[in-house]
Short mmCIF file of C-alpha atoms and ligand atoms in Angstrom, two decimals:
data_model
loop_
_atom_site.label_atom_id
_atom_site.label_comp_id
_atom_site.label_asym_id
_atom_site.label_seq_id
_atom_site.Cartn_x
_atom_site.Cartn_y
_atom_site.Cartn_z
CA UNK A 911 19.49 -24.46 -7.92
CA UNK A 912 21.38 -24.53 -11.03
CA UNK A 913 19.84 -22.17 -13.85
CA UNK A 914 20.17 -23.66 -17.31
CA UNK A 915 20.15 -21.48 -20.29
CA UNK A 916 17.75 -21.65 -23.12
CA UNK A 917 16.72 -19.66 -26.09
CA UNK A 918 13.59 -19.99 -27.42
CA UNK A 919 11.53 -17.78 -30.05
CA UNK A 920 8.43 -16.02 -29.52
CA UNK A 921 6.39 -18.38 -32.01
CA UNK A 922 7.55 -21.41 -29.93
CA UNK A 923 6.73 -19.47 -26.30
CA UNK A 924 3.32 -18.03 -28.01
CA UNK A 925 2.48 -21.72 -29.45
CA UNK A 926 -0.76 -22.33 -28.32
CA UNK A 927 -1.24 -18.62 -26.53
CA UNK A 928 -4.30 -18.19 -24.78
CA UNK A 929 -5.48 -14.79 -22.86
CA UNK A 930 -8.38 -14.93 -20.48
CA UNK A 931 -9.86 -11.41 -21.36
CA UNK A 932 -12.02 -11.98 -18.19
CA UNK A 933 -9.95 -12.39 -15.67
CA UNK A 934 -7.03 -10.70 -17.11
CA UNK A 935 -4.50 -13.23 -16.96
CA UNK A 936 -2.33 -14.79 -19.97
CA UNK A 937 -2.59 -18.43 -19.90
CA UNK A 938 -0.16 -20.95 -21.80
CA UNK A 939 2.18 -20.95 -24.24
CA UNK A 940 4.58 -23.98 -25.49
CA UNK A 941 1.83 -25.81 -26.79
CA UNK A 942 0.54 -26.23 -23.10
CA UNK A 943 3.30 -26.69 -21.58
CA UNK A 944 4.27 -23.35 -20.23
CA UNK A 945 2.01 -21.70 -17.44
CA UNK A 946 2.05 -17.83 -18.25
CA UNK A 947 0.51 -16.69 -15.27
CA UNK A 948 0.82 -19.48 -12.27
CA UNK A 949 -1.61 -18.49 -10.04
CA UNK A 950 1.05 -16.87 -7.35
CA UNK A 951 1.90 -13.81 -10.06
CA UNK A 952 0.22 -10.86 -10.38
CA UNK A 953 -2.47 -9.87 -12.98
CA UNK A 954 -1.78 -9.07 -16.22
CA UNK A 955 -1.07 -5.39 -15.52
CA UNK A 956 1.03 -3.77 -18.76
CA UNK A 957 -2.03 -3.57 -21.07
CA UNK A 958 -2.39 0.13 -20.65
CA UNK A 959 -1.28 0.95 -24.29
CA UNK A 960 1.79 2.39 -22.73
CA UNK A 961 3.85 -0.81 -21.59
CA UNK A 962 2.38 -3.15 -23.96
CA UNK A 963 3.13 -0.79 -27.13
CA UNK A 964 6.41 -0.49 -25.67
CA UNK A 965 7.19 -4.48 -25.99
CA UNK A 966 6.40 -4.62 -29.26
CA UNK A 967 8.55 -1.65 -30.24
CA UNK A 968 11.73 -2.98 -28.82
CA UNK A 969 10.92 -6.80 -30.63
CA UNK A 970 10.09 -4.30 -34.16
CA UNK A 971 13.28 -2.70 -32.91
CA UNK A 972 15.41 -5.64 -32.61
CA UNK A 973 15.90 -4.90 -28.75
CA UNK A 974 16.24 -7.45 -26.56
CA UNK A 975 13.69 -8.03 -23.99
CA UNK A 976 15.71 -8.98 -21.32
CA UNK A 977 15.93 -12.10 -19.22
CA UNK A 978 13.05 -14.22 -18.67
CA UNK A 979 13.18 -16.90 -16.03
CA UNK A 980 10.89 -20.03 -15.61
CA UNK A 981 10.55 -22.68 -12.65
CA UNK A 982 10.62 -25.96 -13.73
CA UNK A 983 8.04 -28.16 -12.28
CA UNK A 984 9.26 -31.46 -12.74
CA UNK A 985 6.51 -33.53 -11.22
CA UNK A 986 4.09 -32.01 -13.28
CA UNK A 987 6.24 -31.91 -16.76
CA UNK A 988 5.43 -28.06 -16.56
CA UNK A 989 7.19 -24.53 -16.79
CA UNK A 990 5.76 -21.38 -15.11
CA UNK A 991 7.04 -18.14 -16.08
CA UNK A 992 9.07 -16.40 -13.03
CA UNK A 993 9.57 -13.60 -14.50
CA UNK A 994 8.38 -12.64 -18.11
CA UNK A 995 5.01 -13.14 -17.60
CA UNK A 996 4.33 -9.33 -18.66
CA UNK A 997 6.42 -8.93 -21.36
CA UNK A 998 5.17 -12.38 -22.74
CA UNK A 999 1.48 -11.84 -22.26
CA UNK A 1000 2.22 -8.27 -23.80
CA UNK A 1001 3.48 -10.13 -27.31
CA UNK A 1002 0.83 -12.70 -26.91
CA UNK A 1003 -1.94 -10.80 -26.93
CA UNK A 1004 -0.24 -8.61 -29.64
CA UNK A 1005 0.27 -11.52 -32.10
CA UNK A 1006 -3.34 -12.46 -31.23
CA UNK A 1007 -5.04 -8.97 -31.97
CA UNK A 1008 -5.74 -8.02 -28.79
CA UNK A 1009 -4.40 -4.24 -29.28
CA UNK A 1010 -2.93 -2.16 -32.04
CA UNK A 1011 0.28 -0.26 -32.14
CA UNK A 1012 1.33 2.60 -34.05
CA UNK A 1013 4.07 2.41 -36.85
CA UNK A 1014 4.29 5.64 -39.26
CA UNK A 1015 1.29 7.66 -37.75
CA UNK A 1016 -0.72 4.52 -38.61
CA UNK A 1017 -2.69 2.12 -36.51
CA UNK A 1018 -1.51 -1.23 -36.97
CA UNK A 1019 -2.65 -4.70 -35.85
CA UNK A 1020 -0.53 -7.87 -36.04
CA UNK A 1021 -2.21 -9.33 -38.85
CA UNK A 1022 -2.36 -5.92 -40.94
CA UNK A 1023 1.51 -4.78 -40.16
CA UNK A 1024 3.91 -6.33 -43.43
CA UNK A 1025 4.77 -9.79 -43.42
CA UNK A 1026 8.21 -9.51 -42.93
CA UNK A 1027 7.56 -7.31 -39.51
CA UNK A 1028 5.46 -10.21 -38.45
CA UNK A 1029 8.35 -12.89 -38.77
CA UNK A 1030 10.64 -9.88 -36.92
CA UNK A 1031 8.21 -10.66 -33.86
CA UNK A 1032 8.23 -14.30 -34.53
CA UNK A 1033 11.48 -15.16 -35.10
CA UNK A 1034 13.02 -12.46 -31.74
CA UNK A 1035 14.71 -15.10 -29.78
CA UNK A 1036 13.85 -15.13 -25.94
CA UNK A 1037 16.50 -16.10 -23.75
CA UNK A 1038 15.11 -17.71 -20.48
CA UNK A 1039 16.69 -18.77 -17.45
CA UNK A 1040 15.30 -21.99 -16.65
CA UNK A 1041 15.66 -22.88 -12.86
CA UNK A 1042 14.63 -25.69 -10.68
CA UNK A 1043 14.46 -25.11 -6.49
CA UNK A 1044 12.75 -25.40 -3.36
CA UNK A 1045 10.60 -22.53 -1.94
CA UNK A 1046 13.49 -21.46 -0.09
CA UNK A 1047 15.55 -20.53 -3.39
CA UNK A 1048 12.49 -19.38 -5.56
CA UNK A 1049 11.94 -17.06 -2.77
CA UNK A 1050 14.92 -15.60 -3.15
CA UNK A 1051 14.87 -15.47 -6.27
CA UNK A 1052 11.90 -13.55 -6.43
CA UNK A 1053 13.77 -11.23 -4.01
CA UNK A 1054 16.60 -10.54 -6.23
CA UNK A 1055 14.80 -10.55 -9.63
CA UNK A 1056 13.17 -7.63 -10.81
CA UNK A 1057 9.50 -8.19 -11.99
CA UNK A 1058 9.55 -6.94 -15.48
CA UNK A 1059 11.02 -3.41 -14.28
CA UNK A 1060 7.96 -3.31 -11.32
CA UNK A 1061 9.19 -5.45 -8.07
CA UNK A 1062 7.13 -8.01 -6.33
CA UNK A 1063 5.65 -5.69 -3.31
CA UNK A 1064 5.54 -7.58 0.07
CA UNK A 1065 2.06 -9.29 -0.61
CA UNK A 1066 3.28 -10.71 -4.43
CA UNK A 1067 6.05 -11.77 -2.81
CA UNK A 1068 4.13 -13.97 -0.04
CA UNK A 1069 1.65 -15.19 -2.20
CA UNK A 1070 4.52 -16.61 -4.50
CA UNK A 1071 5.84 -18.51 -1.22
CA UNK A 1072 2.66 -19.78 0.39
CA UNK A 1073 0.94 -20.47 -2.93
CA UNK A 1074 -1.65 -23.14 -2.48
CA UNK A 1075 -5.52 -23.67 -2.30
CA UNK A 1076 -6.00 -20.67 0.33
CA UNK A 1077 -3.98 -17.93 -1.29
CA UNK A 1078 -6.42 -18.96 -4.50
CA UNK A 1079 -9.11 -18.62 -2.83
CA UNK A 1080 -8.56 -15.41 -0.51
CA UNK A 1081 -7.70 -13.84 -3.81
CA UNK A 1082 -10.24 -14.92 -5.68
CA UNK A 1083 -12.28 -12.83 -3.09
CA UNK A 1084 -10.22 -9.74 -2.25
CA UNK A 1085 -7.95 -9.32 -5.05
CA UNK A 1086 -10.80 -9.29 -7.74
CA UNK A 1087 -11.51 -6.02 -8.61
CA UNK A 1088 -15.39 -7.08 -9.76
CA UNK A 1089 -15.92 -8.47 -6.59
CA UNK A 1090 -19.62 -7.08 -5.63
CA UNK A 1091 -18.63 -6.32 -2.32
CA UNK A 1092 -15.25 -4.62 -3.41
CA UNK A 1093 -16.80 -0.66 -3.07
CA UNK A 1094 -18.02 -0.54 0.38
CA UNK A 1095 -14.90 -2.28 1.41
CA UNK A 1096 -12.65 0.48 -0.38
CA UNK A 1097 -14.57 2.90 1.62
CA UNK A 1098 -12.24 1.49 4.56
CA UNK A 1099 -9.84 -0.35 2.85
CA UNK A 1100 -7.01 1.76 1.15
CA UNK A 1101 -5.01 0.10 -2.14
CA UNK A 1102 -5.39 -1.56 -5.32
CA UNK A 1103 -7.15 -5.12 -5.31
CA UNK A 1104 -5.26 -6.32 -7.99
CA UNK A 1105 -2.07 -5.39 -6.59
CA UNK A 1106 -3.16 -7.13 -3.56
CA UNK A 1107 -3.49 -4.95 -1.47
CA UNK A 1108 -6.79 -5.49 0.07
CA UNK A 1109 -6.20 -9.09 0.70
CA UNK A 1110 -3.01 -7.71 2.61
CA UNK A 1111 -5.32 -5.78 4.72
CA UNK A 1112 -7.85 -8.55 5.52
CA UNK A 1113 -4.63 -10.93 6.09
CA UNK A 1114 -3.38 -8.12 8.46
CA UNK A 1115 -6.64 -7.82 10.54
CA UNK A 1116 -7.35 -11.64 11.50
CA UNK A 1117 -3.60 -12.49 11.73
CA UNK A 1118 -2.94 -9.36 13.87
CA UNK A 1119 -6.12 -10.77 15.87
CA UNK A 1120 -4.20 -13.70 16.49
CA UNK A 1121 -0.87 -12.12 16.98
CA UNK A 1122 0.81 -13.51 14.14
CA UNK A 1123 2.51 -12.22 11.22
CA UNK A 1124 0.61 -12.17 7.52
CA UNK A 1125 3.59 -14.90 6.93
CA UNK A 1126 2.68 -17.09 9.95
CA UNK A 1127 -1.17 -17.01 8.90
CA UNK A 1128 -0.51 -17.94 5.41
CA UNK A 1129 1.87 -21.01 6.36
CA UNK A 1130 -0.64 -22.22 8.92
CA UNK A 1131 -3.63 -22.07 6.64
CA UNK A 1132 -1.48 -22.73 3.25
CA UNK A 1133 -3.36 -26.05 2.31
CA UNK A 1134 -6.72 -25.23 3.77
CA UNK A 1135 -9.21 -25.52 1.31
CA UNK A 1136 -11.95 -23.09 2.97
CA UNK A 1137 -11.06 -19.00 3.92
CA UNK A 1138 -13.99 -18.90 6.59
CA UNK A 1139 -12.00 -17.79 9.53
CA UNK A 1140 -10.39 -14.72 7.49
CA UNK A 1141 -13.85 -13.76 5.43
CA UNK A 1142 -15.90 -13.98 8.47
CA UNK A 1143 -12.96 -12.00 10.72
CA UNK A 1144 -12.75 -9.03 7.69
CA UNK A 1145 -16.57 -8.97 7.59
CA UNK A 1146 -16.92 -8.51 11.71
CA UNK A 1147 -14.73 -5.43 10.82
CA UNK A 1148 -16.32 -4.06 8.19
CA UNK A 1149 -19.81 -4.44 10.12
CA UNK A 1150 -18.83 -3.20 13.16
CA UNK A 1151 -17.85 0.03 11.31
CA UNK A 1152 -21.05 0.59 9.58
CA UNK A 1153 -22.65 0.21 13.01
CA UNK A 1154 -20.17 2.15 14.85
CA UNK A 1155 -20.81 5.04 11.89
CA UNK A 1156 -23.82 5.09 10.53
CA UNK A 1157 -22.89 7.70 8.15
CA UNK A 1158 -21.59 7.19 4.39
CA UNK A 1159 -18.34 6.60 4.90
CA UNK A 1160 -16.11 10.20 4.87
CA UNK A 1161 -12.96 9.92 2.77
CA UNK A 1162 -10.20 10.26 5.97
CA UNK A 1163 -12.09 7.11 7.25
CA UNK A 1164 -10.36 5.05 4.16
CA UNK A 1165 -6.99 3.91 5.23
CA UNK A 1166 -7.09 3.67 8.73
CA UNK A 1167 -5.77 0.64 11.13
CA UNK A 1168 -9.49 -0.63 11.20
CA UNK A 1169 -8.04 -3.87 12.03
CA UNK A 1170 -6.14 -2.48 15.52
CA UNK A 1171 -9.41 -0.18 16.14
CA UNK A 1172 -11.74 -3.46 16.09
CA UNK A 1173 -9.51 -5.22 18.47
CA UNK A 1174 -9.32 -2.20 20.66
CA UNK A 1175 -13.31 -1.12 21.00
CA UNK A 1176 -15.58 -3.71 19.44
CA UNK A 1177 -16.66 -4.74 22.93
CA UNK A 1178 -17.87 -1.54 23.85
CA UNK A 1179 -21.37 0.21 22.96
CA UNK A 1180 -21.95 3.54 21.51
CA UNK A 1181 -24.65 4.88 20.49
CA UNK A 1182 -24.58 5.80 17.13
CA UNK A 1183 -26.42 8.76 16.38
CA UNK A 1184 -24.46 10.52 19.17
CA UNK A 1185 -21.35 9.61 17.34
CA UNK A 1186 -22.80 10.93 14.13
CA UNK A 1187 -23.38 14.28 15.51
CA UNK A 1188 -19.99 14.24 17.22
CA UNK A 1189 -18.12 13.51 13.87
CA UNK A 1190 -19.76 16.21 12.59
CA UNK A 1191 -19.31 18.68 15.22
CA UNK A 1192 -15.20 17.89 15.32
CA UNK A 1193 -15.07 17.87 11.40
CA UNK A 1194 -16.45 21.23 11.35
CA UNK A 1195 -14.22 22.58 14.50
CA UNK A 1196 -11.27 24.36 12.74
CA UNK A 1197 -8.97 23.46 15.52
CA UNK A 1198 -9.19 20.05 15.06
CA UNK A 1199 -6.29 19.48 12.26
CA UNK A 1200 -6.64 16.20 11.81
CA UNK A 1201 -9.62 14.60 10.62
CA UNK A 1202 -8.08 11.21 10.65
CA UNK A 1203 -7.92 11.30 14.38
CA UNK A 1204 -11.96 11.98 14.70
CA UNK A 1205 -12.69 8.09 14.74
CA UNK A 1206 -10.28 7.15 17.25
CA UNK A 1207 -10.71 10.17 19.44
CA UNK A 1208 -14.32 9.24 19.69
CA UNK A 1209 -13.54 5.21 20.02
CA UNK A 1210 -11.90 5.97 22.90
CA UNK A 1211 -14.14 8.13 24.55
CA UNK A 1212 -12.96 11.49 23.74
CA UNK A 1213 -9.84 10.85 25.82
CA UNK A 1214 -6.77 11.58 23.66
CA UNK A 1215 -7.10 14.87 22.27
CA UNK A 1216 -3.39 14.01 20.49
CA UNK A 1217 -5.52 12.36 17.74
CA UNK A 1218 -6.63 15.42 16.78
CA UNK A 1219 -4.13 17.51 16.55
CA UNK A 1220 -5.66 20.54 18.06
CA UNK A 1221 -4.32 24.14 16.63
CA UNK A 1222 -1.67 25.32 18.46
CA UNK A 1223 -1.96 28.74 20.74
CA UNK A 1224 -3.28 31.75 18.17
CA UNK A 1225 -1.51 34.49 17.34
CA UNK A 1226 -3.03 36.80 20.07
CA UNK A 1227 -2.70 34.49 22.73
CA UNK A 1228 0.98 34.24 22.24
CA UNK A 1229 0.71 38.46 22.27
CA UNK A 1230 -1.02 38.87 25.37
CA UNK A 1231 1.60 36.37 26.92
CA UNK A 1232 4.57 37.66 25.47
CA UNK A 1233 3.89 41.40 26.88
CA UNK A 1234 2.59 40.14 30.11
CA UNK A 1235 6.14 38.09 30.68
CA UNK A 1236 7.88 40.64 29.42
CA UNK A 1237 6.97 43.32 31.68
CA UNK A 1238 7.32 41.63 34.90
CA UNK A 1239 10.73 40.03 33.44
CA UNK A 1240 11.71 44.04 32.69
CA UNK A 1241 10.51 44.70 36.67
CA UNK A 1242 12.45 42.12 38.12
CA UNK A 1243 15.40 42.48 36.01
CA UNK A 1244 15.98 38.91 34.54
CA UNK A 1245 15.45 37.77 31.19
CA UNK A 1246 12.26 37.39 30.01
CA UNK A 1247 12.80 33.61 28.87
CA UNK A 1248 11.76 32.13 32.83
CA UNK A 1249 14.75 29.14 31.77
CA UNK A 1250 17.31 31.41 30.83
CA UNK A 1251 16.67 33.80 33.52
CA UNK A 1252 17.62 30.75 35.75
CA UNK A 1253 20.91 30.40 34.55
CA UNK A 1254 24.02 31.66 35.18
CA UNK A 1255 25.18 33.11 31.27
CA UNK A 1256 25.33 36.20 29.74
CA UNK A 1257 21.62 35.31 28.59
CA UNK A 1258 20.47 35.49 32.64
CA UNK A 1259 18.96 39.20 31.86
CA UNK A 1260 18.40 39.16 27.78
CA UNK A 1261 15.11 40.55 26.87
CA UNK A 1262 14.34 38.16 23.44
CA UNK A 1263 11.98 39.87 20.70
CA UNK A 1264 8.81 37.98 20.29
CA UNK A 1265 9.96 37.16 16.74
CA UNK A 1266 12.49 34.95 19.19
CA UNK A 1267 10.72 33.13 21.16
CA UNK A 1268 7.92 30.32 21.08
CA UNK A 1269 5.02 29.44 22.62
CA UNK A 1270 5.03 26.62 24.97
CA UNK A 1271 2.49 24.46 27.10
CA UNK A 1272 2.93 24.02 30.76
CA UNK A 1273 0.82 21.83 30.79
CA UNK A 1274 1.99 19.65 28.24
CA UNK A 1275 -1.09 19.36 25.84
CA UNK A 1276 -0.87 16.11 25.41
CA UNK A 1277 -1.46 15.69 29.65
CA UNK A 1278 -4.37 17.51 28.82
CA UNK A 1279 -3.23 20.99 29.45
CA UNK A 1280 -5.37 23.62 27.50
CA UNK A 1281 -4.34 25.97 24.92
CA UNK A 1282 -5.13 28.87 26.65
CA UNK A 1283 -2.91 32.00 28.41
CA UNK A 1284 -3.12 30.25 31.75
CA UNK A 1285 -0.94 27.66 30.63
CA UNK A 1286 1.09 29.25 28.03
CA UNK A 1287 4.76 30.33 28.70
CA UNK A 1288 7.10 31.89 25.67
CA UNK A 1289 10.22 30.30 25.81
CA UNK A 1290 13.71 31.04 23.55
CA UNK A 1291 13.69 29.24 20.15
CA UNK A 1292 16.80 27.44 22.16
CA UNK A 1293 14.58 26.06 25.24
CA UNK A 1294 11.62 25.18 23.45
CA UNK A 1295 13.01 23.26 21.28
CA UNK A 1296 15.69 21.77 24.26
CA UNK A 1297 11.63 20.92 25.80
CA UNK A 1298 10.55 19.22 22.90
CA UNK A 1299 13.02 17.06 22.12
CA UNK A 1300 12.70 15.16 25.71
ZN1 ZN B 1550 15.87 30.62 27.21
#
């Protein structure tokens, strides 16, 4: 792929500008013949009076805007912006109105700033990269290329390779933001639909299902012309949840690998009022640190108390053990550390302050040993931590 370099201004780029306001997307420019936003980029996201304003400073300015790239499409006589497509729709909708700026304390649109700022924005020169390749190269292009100053996350990136009928489609239904369904599903589903991150999740869950990679999924299904198989997998998810717990969804439930927790439990029963009251009972236990854990701990059968991880030994606990070892350590003469009074150093008899030692399981917790004195030891900060690192 041999870039070619070309230099256009904005009044040719902007010739024939058109911004869907609805779906927040800039559309075409070169009198038709340049796509602004081909349907693998992102939404229009710099029109936060921030980003925008910050375009048109730089063209008022005289700053460059940096490089722009386009693909040529040669079968269809077409250009689609690779990268520009922010800065361009920014201008665009600019020259068309869409937002004012401020120049001098004073709120100015396009049409109300002086004539000969408007040809300054006109007239700016763009210089584009034009480049022609397979979806091999644009790929890595779009790996190399920074989008606007924001890189393509992992989801852009794959819906610029495997762009097609089903990537327009699954976004059209989980990247769309007024999507009627889009609430209850962000009550599980973590991210920002327009950054794609919810379709990521739904691609996750039925690919997962299947063992495959998001990647593998999307070239299998690239040209299919229907997204049943990954609507009605992501709905079996989010119904078996709302089953599973009946209660409004708690904020630590939003996030988690619903996907792997499906797979895992779907085919078992629960009942779900018990698991209501057993939410409740470990969200209100002040042992259990994490809250996140609840839902699995309880998925599982209350089997893994790791999920939760429980409060280690209190403070008096770790007392009561401490003297008690430290008197019979003092009676038989040896250190009270039980590992270094097994060795054969100058540590063999050392009586550690509390303030040196830490409390330890015996039973490692995690093998279901309680966190109780009957199965605490104090060991020296050395041991311990010799203990936890195997
Ligand atoms: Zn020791």
């Amino acid at each position: 792929m041999k870039p070619v370099l070309e230099h256009y201004t904005v009044e040719q780029v902007l010739e024939g500008f058109v911004f869907n306001e609805l779906e927040g997307k800039g559309l075409y420019g070169l009198d038709g013949r340049l796509v602004i936003q081909p349907e693998y980029q992102r939404h229009y996201i710099y029109g936060d009076g921030r980003r925008d304003v910050a375009v048109i400073d730089s063209l008022l300015k005289s700053y460059p805007l940096g490089l722009i790239y386009f693909n040529v499409d040669r079968e269809n006589d077409r250009l689609e912006v690779l990268d520009g497509q922010q800065r361009i729709t920014s201008v665009g909708r600019f020259v068309t109105g869409k937002f004012a700026i401020k120049v001098a304390g004073k709120e100015q649109v396009f049409s109300s700033l002086p004539k000969d700022d408007q040809q300054k924005i006109l007239g700016s020169e763009l210089t584009v990269y034009e480049c022609e390749g397979t979806e091999t190269e644009i790929k890595e292009w779009f790996q190399t290329i920074n989008i606007a100053g924001v890189p393509l996350n992992k989801q852009e990136l794959l819906n610029a390779i495997y762009s097609g009928s089903f990537v327009t489609k699954a976004k059209a239904e989980y990247s769309n933001s007024n999507n009627a369904h889009m609430q209850k599903w962000q009550a599980y589903v973590k991210g920002d639909p327009k950054r794609q991150e919810v379709l990521e999740e739904s691609l996750d869950w039925v690919a997962s299902s299947q063992g495959k990679s998001i990647d593998a999924y999307l070239a299998q299904h690239r040209h299919d012309t229907d997204i049943a198989g990954l609507q009605t997998y992501f709905t079996s998810v989010i119904d078996w949840i709302g089953s599973v717990f009946i209660r409004p969804p708690d904020k630590e439930m939003r996030g988690l690998e619903w996907g792997r927790l499906y797979e895992a439990y779907h085919s078992n029963s629960y009942k779900a009022a018990e698991i209501d009251k057993a939410v409740d009972e470990l969200r209100a236990d002040e042992a259990v640190k994490s809250a996140k854990g609840i839902y699995e701990y309880l998925l599982g059968g209350a089997t893994s108390p790791r999920l939760l991880n429980i409060r280690l030994f209190e403070d008096r606990t770790k007392r009561a053990g401490y003297e008690q070892q430290t008197q019979k350590a003092k009676a038989a003469g040896v250190s009270n550390c039980p590992l270094c009074a097994l060795g054969t150093d100058n540590n063999k008899t050392r009586i550690y302050k509390q303030n040196e030692m830490d409390a330890d399981h015996v039973t490692a917790w995690s093998k279901g040993g309680s966190t109780d004195l009957a199965n605490l030891t104090m060991l020296c900060q050395t041991h311990n931590r010799a203990k936890g690192n195997r």
